[in-house]
Tab-separated table of C-alpha atoms in Angstrom:
chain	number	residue	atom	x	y	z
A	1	UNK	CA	89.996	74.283	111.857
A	2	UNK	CA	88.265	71.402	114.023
A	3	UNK	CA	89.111	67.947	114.497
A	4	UNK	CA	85.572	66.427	113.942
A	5	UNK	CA	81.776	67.740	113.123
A	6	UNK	CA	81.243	66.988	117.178
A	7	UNK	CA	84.127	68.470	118.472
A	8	UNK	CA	85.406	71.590	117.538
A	9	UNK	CA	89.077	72.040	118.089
A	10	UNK	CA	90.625	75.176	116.813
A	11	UNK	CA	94.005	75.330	115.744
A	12	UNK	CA	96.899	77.525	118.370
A	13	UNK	CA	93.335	78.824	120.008
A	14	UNK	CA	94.814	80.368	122.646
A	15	UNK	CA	98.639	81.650	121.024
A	16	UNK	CA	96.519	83.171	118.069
A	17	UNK	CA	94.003	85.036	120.453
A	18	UNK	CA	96.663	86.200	122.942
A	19	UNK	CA	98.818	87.751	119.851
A	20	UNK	CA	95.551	89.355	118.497
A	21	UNK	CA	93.591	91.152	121.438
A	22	UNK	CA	95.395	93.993	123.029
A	23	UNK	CA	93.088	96.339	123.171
A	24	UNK	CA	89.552	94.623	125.372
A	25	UNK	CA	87.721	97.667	124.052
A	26	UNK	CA	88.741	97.374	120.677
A	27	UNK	CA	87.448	96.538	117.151
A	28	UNK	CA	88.225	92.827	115.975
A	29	UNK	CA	87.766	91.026	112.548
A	30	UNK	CA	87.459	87.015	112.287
A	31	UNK	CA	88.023	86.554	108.550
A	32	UNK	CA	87.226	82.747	108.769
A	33	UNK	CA	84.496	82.696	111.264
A	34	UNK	CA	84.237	78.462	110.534
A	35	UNK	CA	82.403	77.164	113.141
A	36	UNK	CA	83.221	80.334	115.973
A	37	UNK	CA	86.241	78.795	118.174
A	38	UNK	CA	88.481	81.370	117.939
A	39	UNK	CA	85.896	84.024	117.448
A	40	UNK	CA	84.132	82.757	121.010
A	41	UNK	CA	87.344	83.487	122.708
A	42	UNK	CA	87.862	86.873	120.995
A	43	UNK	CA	84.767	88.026	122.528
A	44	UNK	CA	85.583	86.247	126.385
A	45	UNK	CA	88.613	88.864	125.995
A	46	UNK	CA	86.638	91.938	124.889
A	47	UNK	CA	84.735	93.979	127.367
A	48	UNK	CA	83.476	97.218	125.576
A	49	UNK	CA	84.872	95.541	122.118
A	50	UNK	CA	82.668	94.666	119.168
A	51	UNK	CA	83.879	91.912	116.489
A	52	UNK	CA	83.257	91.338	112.853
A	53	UNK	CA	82.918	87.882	111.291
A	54	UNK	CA	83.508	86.495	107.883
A	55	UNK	CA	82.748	83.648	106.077
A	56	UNK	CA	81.516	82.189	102.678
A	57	UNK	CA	80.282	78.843	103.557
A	58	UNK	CA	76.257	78.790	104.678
A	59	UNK	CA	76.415	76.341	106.824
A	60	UNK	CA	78.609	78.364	108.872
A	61	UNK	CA	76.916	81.639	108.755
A	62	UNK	CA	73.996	79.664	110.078
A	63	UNK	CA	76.400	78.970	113.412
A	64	UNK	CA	77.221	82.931	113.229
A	65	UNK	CA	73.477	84.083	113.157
A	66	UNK	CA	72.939	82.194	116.040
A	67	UNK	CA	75.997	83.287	117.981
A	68	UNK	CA	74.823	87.172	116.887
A	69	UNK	CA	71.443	86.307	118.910
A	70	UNK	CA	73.891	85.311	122.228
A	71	UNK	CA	76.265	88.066	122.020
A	72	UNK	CA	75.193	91.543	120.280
A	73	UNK	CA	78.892	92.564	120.335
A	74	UNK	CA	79.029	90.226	116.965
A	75	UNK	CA	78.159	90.487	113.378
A	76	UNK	CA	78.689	88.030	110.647
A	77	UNK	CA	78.591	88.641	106.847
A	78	UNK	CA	78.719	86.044	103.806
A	79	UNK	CA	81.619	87.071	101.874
A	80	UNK	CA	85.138	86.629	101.160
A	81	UNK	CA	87.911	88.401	103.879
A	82	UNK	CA	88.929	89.706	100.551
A	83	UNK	CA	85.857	92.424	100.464
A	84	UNK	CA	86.524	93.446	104.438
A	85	UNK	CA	87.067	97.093	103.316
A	86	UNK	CA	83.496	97.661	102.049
A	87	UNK	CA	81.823	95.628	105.344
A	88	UNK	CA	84.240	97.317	108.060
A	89	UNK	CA	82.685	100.591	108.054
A	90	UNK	CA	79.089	99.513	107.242
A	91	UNK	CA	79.313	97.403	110.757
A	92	UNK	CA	81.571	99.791	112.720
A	93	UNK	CA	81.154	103.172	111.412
A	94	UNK	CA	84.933	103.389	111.104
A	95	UNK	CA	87.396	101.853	108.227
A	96	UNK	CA	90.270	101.088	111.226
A	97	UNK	CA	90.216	98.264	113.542
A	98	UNK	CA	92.515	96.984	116.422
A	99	UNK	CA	92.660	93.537	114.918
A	100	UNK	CA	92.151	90.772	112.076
A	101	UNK	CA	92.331	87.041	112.320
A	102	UNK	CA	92.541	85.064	109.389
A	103	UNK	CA	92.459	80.991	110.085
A	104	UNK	CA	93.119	79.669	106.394
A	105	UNK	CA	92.125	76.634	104.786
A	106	UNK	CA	88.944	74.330	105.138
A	107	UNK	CA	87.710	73.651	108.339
A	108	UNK	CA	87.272	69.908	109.234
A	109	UNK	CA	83.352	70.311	109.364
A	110	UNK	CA	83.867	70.576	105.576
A	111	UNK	CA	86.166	67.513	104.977
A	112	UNK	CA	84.029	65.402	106.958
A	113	UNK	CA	80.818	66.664	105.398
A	114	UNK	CA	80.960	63.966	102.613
A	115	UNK	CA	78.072	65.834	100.583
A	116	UNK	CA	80.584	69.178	100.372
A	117	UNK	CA	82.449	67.253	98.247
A	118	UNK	CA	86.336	67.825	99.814
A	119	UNK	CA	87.017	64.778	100.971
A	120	UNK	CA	89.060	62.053	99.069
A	121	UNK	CA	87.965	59.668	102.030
A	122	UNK	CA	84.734	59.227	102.102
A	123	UNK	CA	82.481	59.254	98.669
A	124	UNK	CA	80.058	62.356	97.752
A	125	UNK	CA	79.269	64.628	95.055
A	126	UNK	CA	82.754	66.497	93.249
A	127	UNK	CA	81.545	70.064	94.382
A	128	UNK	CA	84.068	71.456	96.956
A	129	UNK	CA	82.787	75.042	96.693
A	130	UNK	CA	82.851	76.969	100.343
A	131	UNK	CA	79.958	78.560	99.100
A	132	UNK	CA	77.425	76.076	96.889
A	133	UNK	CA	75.343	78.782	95.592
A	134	UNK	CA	78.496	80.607	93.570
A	135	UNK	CA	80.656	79.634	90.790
A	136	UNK	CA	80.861	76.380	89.239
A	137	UNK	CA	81.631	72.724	91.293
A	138	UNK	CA	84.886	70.878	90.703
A	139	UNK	CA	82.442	68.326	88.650
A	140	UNK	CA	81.980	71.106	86.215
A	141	UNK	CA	85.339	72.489	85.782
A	142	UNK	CA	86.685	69.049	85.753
A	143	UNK	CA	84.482	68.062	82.610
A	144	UNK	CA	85.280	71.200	80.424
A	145	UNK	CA	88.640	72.001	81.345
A	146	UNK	CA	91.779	71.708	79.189
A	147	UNK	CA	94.077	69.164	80.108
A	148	UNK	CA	97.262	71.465	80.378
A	149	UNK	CA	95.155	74.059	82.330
A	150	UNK	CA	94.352	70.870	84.867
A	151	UNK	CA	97.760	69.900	84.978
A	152	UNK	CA	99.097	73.288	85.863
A	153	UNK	CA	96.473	73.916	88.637
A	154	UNK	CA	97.048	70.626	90.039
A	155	UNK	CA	100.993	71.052	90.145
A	156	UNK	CA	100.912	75.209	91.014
A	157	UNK	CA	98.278	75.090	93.582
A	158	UNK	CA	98.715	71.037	94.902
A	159	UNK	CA	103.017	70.833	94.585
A	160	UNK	CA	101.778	67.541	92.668
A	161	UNK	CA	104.982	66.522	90.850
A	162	UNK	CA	103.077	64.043	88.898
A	163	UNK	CA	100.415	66.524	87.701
A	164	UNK	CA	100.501	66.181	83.872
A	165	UNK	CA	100.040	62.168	84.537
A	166	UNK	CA	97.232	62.594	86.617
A	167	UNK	CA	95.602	65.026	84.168
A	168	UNK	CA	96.132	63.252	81.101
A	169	UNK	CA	94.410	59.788	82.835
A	170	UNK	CA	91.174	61.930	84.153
A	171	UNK	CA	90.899	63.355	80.512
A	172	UNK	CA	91.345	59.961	79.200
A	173	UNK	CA	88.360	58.699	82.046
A	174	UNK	CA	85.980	61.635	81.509
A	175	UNK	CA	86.063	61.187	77.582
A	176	UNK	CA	83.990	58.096	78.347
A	177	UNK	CA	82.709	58.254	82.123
A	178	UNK	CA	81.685	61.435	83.925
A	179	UNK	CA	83.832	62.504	86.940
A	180	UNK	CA	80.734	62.989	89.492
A	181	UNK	CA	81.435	62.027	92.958
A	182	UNK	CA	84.880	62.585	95.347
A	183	UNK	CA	86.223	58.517	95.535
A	184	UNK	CA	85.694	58.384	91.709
A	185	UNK	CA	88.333	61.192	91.010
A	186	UNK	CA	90.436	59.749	94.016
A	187	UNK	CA	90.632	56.726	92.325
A	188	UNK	CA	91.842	57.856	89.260
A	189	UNK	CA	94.336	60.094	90.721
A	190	UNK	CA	95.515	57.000	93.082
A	191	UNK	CA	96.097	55.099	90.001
A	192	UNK	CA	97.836	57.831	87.651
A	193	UNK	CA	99.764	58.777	90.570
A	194	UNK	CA	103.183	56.868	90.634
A	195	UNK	CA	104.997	57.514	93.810
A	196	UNK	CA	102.500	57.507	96.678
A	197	UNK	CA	104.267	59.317	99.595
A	198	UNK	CA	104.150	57.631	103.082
A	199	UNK	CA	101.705	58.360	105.087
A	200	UNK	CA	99.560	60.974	102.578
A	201	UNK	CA	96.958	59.239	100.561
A	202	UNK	CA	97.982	59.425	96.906
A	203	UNK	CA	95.113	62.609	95.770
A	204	UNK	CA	96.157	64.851	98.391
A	205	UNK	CA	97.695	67.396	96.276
A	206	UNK	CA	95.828	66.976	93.495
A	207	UNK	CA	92.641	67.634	95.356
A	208	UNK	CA	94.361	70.480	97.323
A	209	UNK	CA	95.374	72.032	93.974
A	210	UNK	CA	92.282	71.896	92.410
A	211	UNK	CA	89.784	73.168	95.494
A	212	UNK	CA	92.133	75.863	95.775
A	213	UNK	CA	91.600	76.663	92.175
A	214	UNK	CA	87.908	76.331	92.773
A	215	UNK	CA	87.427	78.586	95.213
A	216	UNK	CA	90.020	81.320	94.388
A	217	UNK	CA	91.633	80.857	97.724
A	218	UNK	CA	95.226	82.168	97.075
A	219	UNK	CA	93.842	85.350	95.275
A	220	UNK	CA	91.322	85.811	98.216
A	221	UNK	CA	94.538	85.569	100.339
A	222	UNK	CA	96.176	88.336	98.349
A	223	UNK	CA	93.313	90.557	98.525
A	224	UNK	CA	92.485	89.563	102.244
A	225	UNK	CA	96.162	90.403	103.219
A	226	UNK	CA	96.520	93.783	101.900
A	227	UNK	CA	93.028	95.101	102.598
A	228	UNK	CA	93.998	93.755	106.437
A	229	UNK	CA	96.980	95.834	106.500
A	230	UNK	CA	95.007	99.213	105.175
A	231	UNK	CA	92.504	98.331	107.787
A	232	UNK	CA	94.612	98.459	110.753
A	233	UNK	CA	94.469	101.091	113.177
A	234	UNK	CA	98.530	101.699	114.463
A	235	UNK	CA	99.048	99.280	117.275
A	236	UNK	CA	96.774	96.850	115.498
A	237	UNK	CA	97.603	93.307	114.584
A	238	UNK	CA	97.022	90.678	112.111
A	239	UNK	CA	97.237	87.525	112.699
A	240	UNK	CA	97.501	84.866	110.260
A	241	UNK	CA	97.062	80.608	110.788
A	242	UNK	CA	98.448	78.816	107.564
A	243	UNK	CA	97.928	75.300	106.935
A	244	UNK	CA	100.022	74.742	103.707
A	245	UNK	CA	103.478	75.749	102.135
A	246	UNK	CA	101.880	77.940	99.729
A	247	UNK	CA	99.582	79.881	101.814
A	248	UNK	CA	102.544	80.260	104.283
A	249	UNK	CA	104.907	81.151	101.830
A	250	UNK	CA	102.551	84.279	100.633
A	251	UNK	CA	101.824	85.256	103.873
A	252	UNK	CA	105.825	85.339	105.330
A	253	UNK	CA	107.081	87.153	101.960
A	254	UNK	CA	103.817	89.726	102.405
A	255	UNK	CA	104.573	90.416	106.218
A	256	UNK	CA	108.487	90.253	105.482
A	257	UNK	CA	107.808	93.014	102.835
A	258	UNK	CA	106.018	95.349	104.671
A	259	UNK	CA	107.941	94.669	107.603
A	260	UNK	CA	111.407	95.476	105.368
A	261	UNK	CA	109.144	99.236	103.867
A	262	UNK	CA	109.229	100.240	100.393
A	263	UNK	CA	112.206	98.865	97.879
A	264	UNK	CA	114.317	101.875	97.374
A	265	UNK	CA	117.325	101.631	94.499
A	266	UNK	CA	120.278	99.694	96.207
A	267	UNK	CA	123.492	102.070	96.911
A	268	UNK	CA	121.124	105.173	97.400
A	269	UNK	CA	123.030	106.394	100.812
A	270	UNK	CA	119.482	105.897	103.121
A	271	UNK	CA	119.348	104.180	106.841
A	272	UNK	CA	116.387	102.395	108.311
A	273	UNK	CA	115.524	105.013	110.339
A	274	UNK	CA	114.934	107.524	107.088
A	275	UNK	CA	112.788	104.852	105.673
A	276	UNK	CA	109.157	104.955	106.255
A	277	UNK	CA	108.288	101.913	107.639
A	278	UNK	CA	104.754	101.058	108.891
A	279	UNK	CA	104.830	97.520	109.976
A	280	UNK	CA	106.819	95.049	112.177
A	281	UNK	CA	106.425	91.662	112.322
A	282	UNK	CA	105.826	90.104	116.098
A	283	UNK	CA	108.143	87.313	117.655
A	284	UNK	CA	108.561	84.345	115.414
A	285	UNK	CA	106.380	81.833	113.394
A	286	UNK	CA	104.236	79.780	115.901
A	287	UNK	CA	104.097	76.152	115.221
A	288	UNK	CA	101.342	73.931	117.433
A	289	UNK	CA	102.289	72.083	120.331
A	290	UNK	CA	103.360	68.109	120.467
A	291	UNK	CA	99.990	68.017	122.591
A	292	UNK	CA	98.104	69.744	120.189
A	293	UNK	CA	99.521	67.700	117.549
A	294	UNK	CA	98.485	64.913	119.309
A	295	UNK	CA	95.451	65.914	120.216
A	296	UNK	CA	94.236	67.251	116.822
A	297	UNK	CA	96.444	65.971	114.198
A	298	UNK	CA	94.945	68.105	111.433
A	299	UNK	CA	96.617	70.905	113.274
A	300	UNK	CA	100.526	69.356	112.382
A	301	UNK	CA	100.881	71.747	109.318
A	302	UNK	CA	99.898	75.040	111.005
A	303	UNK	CA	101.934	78.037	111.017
A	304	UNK	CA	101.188	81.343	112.837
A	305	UNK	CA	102.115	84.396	111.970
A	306	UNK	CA	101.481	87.918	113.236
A	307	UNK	CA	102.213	91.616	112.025
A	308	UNK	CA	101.770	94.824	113.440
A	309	UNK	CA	100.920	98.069	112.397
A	310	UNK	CA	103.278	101.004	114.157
A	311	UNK	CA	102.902	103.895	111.921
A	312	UNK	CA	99.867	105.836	110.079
């Protein structure tokens, strides 16, 4: 996550590396390489170490093939975090790794990129894909789908309390004008929308709700999660930045789960220590700074959280 195009800030750099490396010989996966800041500092840690990047977005693996020609100790792949258990062994030779970082969300070279198509600020085409080349762009979907199926995306993915307003006015708009370009469906989602909340412009969430949709990212995240967790050598940690209550949510009830070990019948007479448990969470969730905040206010959402493997 970076605060402009020109200056890349990532989010908790330093808390989120320090939680991750522990072994400076070890094997490290970046499952949202972005634009390399936390991946750079990985690699300042490792020594003998190797890392792994992944991300979907070409304009980014374009920044990891040219940090593969400074550093041979990296690789970077185009694909979902999702798919790490097929790529893992093809790069190391191994399925087991000392660590996985996953920095969620879209990074701010994408908001800012008017022509990706994320940004309710400044007007370009309604795409909002990570990747351009797959799937269908947010114009597309927008002009086909059903207006319940909008609605619920927009208020399950987005929190947007106002959802079935806002989808019933861009069916009602797209009947006679096409929904092409970023400021046109702000606009109608600014006017549908009845309560604006200070200090958030008025299509955050349904924007949110419906790039999420777009590019899968919660089932990704579900995926992602679990294949980190089988991929984890004992000792190994994964590390997780959030950005919104939804990802966050998923990603405390996953690591509280296998932190907890399996659900056994209640009353059966069994202790902790019988219990096979393979996981611990570390410390507490990590918030940013007031000077980070300050500094990078994109950052004032973020939520760290990190897990660690203890047993085969």
């Amino acid at each position: 996550m970076t605060k402009t195009m020109a200056e890349h800030i990532s989010v908790m750099l330093n808390e989120s590396v320090d939680m991750l490396v522990t072994n400076q010989d070890g094997l490290y996966v970046d499952g949202t390489f972005g634009r390399g800041g936390h991946t750079r500092l990985v690699l300042e840690r490792l020594e003998k170490g190797r890392l792994l990047g992944f991300d979907k977005d070409p304009v980014a693996i374009q920044h990891g093939r040219d940090l593969e020609q400074e550093d041979s100790r990296f690789q970077i792949v185009q694909d979902s975090f999702a798919n790490m258990a097929e790529h893992i062994p093809a790069v190391f030779g191994v399925d087991k790794v000392d660590g996985i970082m996953m920095d969620l969300g879209v990074s701010s070279p994408q908001l800012d990129d008017a022509e990706r198509g994320f940004s309710f600020m400044n007007d370009g085409p309604l795409d909002m894909r990570m990747n351009p080349d797959k799937g269908v762009s947010a114009a597309e979907w927008i002009a086909t789908v059903d207006e319940k199926e909008l609605a619920d995306v927009m208020y399950q993915f987005g929190e947007e309390r106002f959802s079935r307003r806002i989808a019933k006015a861009i069916c009602e708009y797209r009947a006679h004008t096409p929904i092409l370009t970023t400021l046109q469906l702000s606009k109608v989602v600014a006017e549908a929308n009845p309560a604006w909340e200070k200090g958030k412009n008025p299509a955050t969430r349904a924007f949110q709700g419906i790039r999420i949709h777009i590019n899968n990212e919660l089932g990704d995240l579900e995926l992602g999660l679990e294949a980190a967790t089988q991929a984890l050598k004992v000792g190994g940690r994964l590390a997780v930045i959030s950005f919104h209550s939804l990802e966050d949510r998923m990603v405390k009830r996953f690591m509280k789960l296998k932190a907890k070990g399996p659900e056994l019948p209640r009353h059966l007479p069994v202790r902790n220590t019988h219990l096979d448990i393979k996981f611990k969470t570390i410390g507490k969730a990590i918030k940013p700074s007031q000077g980070e905040v300050s500094e990078n206010v994109r950052s004032r959402s973020a939520v760290l959280r990190v897990l660690e493997r203890i047993s085969e």
